[in-house]
Amino acid sequence: MANESVIDNLHLPLLASYEWCKRFLNFLTGLFFRIMLYVQSPEGPQYRVTRMFIYPIKSCGFIEVNKSWIIESTGLRFDRKWMIVNKQGVMLSQLREPKICLIQPKLNFETGNLELRFPDLDEVCYVPLDPPEEDKYDSVEESESFSKAKVYNDNVTVRDCGDNVASWLEMALMTDDVRLVRHVDRYAKKDSSQ
């Protein structure tokens, strides 16, 4: 169609706030109503999302998801929940480590794992999709299981994904002192007295 516009890639910011997501959804709602007006008019353009992608690990490969994908308070489900950091806890990007774009993730809901593959590396790395139960409470700052990582100018609370994953990353990227960390989703612990 001559008057058709297609949004090929839609990227939500890493660690988007709840307020940002709310504004984004309001934008989409407004866009939907404007689209409906255009669709009814033979003169106006038509918009549609034809494909949608998430990046489970920041700066690594993408996964195409269906159009009914879940939007959580932090953005699209599993989008940039993990990142690779150096020994100082600073996020690695493709500018610093171009090979990380070759890490190809796959969501395996049957096994409950994020599977990582790398060209010419036979070994597959498995990372649990769901965070440990203790990540879901607001006492994470008190636990030794958590640390801080730097994403651009922000410090975020993360949980290390373990030595096996780190060894796989070091083998794939042929570099030392890199770790995979997961952003900690914090939910307020329900007060049983209420």
Tab-separated table of C-alpha atoms in Angstrom:
chain	number	residue	atom	x	y	z
A	1	MET	CA	0.000	0.000	0.000
A	2	ALA	CA	1.377	3.376	-0.964
A	3	ASN	CA	0.289	5.244	2.168
A	4	GLU	CA	1.339	2.569	4.661
A	5	SER	CA	3.884	3.264	7.411
A	6	VAL	CA	5.556	0.397	9.207
A	7	ILE	CA	7.365	0.544	12.544
A	8	ASP	CA	10.173	-1.995	12.117
A	9	ASN	CA	11.904	-1.717	15.477
A	10	LEU	CA	10.560	-0.448	18.761
A	11	HIS	CA	13.161	-0.180	21.524
A	12	LEU	CA	12.158	0.603	25.089
A	13	PRO	CA	14.829	2.144	27.294
A	14	LEU	CA	16.790	-0.099	29.603
A	15	LEU	CA	15.242	-0.169	33.056
A	16	ALA	CA	12.404	2.109	32.038
A	17	SER	CA	10.476	3.454	35.008
A	18	TYR	CA	6.844	2.692	35.655
A	19	GLU	CA	5.962	6.318	34.855
A	20	TRP	CA	7.840	6.121	31.540
A	21	CYS	CA	5.973	2.917	30.618
A	22	LYS	CA	2.666	4.560	31.535
A	23	ARG	CA	3.472	7.544	29.289
A	24	PHE	CA	4.504	5.158	26.502
A	25	LEU	CA	1.239	3.213	26.784
A	26	ASN	CA	-0.703	6.501	26.709
A	27	PHE	CA	1.223	7.411	23.570
A	28	LEU	CA	0.330	4.052	21.981
A	29	THR	CA	-3.314	4.491	22.969
A	30	GLY	CA	-3.380	7.941	21.374
A	31	LEU	CA	-1.618	6.575	18.321
A	32	PHE	CA	-4.179	3.778	18.097
A	33	PHE	CA	-7.061	6.276	18.010
A	34	ARG	CA	-5.271	8.397	15.413
A	35	ILE	CA	-4.656	5.245	13.372
A	36	MET	CA	-8.338	4.339	13.571
A	37	LEU	CA	-9.169	7.774	12.140
A	38	TYR	CA	-6.654	7.233	9.321
A	39	VAL	CA	-7.944	3.742	8.599
A	40	GLN	CA	-11.439	5.124	8.193
A	41	SER	CA	-10.155	7.745	5.783
A	42	PRO	CA	-9.011	6.435	2.379
A	43	GLU	CA	-6.613	9.407	2.114
A	44	GLY	CA	-4.688	8.827	5.355
A	45	PRO	CA	-1.777	6.458	6.019
A	46	GLN	CA	-2.233	3.163	7.844
A	47	TYR	CA	0.103	2.068	10.638
A	48	ARG	CA	0.786	-1.417	11.894
A	49	VAL	CA	3.399	-3.231	13.917
A	50	THR	CA	4.582	-6.071	11.736
A	51	ARG	CA	7.340	-7.479	13.930
A	52	MET	CA	8.461	-6.943	17.506
A	53	PHE	CA	11.859	-7.744	19.051
A	54	ILE	CA	13.322	-7.883	22.538
A	55	TYR	CA	16.951	-7.949	23.615
A	56	PRO	CA	17.127	-10.119	26.763
A	57	ILE	CA	20.800	-9.222	27.276
A	58	LYS	CA	21.730	-5.604	26.668
A	59	SER	CA	23.760	-5.254	23.436
A	60	CYS	CA	23.444	-8.947	22.511
A	61	GLY	CA	21.249	-10.626	19.903
A	62	PHE	CA	17.513	-10.083	19.638
A	63	ILE	CA	14.509	-12.390	19.817
A	64	GLU	CA	11.395	-11.845	17.759
A	65	VAL	CA	8.278	-12.058	19.925
A	66	ASN	CA	4.609	-12.270	19.107
A	67	LYS	CA	2.358	-9.232	19.138
A	68	SER	CA	0.612	-10.310	22.334
A	69	TRP	CA	3.831	-10.089	24.361
A	70	ILE	CA	3.479	-9.102	28.020
A	71	ILE	CA	4.285	-5.536	29.061
A	72	GLU	CA	5.439	-5.383	32.688
A	73	SER	CA	5.963	-2.313	34.879
A	74	THR	CA	9.581	-2.155	33.618
A	75	GLY	CA	8.777	-2.612	29.918
A	76	LEU	CA	8.470	-5.606	27.600
A	77	ARG	CA	8.865	-8.907	29.441
A	78	PHE	CA	12.496	-10.141	29.472
A	79	ASP	CA	13.697	-7.115	27.479
A	80	ARG	CA	17.171	-6.159	28.743
A	81	LYS	CA	16.757	-7.981	32.041
A	82	TRP	CA	20.403	-9.075	31.839
A	83	MET	CA	23.643	-7.334	30.962
A	84	ILE	CA	27.304	-8.175	30.748
A	85	VAL	CA	29.568	-6.232	33.087
A	86	ASN	CA	33.322	-5.986	33.591
A	87	LYS	CA	35.076	-6.582	36.922
A	88	GLN	CA	34.310	-2.993	37.974
A	89	GLY	CA	30.590	-3.646	37.455
A	90	VAL	CA	30.348	-1.387	34.406
A	91	MET	CA	28.025	-2.528	31.630
A	92	LEU	CA	29.765	-3.645	28.449
A	93	SER	CA	28.384	-2.320	25.197
A	94	GLN	CA	29.198	-3.161	21.602
A	95	LEU	CA	31.452	-0.097	21.529
A	96	ARG	CA	33.778	-1.665	24.118
A	97	GLU	CA	33.272	-5.316	23.189
A	98	PRO	CA	31.895	-5.642	19.629
A	99	LYS	CA	31.694	-9.454	19.828
A	100	ILE	CA	28.870	-9.398	22.369
A	101	CYS	CA	26.418	-8.755	19.537
A	102	LEU	CA	27.150	-12.334	18.387
A	103	ILE	CA	25.727	-13.847	21.577
A	104	GLN	CA	22.346	-15.188	20.495
A	105	PRO	CA	19.774	-15.716	23.252
A	106	LYS	CA	16.755	-18.022	23.055
A	107	LEU	CA	13.859	-18.111	25.503
A	108	ASN	CA	13.008	-21.704	26.384
A	109	PHE	CA	9.812	-21.654	28.433
A	110	GLU	CA	9.686	-25.467	28.636
A	111	THR	CA	12.960	-25.643	30.572
A	112	GLY	CA	12.626	-22.197	32.179
A	113	ASN	CA	15.977	-21.074	30.791
A	114	LEU	CA	17.491	-18.380	28.669
A	115	GLU	CA	19.804	-20.322	26.333
A	116	LEU	CA	22.911	-18.555	25.030
A	117	ARG	CA	24.756	-19.539	21.879
A	118	PHE	CA	27.855	-18.151	20.197
A	119	PRO	CA	29.241	-18.870	16.684
A	120	ASP	CA	31.746	-21.740	16.581
A	121	LEU	CA	31.125	-22.593	20.237
A	122	ASP	CA	29.351	-25.925	20.711
A	123	GLU	CA	28.563	-25.409	24.384
A	124	VAL	CA	25.197	-23.812	25.186
A	125	CYS	CA	24.900	-21.694	28.313
A	126	TYR	CA	21.722	-21.916	30.428
A	127	VAL	CA	20.487	-19.038	32.586
A	128	PRO	CA	17.268	-19.337	34.651
A	129	LEU	CA	14.481	-17.086	33.332
A	130	ASP	CA	12.843	-16.496	36.682
A	131	PRO	CA	14.721	-14.707	39.441
A	132	PRO	CA	15.103	-16.352	42.823
A	133	GLU	CA	12.156	-15.675	45.135
A	134	GLU	CA	14.240	-13.436	47.414
A	135	ASP	CA	14.797	-10.986	44.525
A	136	LYS	CA	11.128	-10.060	44.695
A	137	TYR	CA	11.325	-8.281	48.033
A	138	ASP	CA	12.547	-4.879	49.010
A	139	SER	CA	15.349	-6.037	51.339
A	140	VAL	CA	17.823	-6.621	48.497
A	141	GLU	CA	20.208	-3.899	49.649
A	142	GLU	CA	20.813	-5.914	52.847
A	143	SER	CA	21.727	-9.153	51.059
A	144	GLU	CA	25.244	-10.168	50.034
A	145	SER	CA	23.787	-11.829	46.904
A	146	PHE	CA	23.320	-8.438	45.277
A	147	SER	CA	25.666	-5.803	44.014
A	148	LYS	CA	25.564	-2.565	42.092
A	149	ALA	CA	26.319	-2.201	38.409
A	150	LYS	CA	26.731	0.940	36.382
A	151	VAL	CA	24.516	1.477	33.327
A	152	TYR	CA	25.619	4.724	31.718
A	153	ASN	CA	25.201	7.168	34.633
A	154	ASP	CA	22.875	5.033	36.763
A	155	ASN	CA	23.742	2.550	39.479
A	156	VAL	CA	21.339	-0.392	39.513
A	157	THR	CA	20.895	-3.370	41.828
A	158	VAL	CA	21.846	-6.643	40.167
A	159	ARG	CA	22.332	-10.318	40.950
A	160	ASP	CA	25.273	-12.182	39.471
A	161	CYS	CA	24.294	-15.187	37.324
A	162	GLY	CA	27.170	-17.342	38.592
A	163	ASP	CA	30.598	-18.665	37.738
A	164	ASN	CA	29.439	-21.160	35.078
A	165	VAL	CA	27.823	-18.393	33.048
A	166	ALA	CA	30.875	-16.158	33.552
A	167	SER	CA	33.190	-18.953	32.337
A	168	TRP	CA	31.043	-19.439	29.236
A	169	LEU	CA	31.133	-15.695	28.494
A	170	GLU	CA	34.914	-15.571	28.949
A	171	MET	CA	35.295	-18.524	26.568
A	172	ALA	CA	32.942	-17.009	23.970
A	173	LEU	CA	34.354	-13.484	24.114
A	174	MET	CA	37.957	-14.596	24.736
A	175	THR	CA	38.328	-12.113	27.567
A	176	ASP	CA	38.678	-12.267	31.335
A	177	ASP	CA	36.671	-10.764	34.144
A	178	VAL	CA	33.227	-10.496	32.574
A	179	ARG	CA	30.022	-11.449	34.348
A	180	LEU	CA	26.372	-11.757	33.404
A	181	VAL	CA	24.094	-9.984	35.860
A	182	ARG	CA	20.334	-9.756	36.102
A	183	HIS	CA	18.538	-6.560	36.998
A	184	VAL	CA	16.678	-7.119	40.257
A	185	ASP	CA	12.943	-6.490	40.010
A	186	ARG	CA	11.915	-5.181	43.369
A	187	TYR	CA	8.353	-5.560	44.544
A	188	ALA	CA	7.149	-4.313	47.867
A	189	LYS	CA	6.803	-7.180	50.316
A	190	LYS	CA	3.181	-7.438	51.401
A	191	ASP	CA	2.637	-6.547	55.014
A	192	SER	CA	0.678	-9.413	56.568
A	193	SER	CA	-0.735	-7.099	59.236
A	194	GLN	CA	-2.857	-5.229	56.677
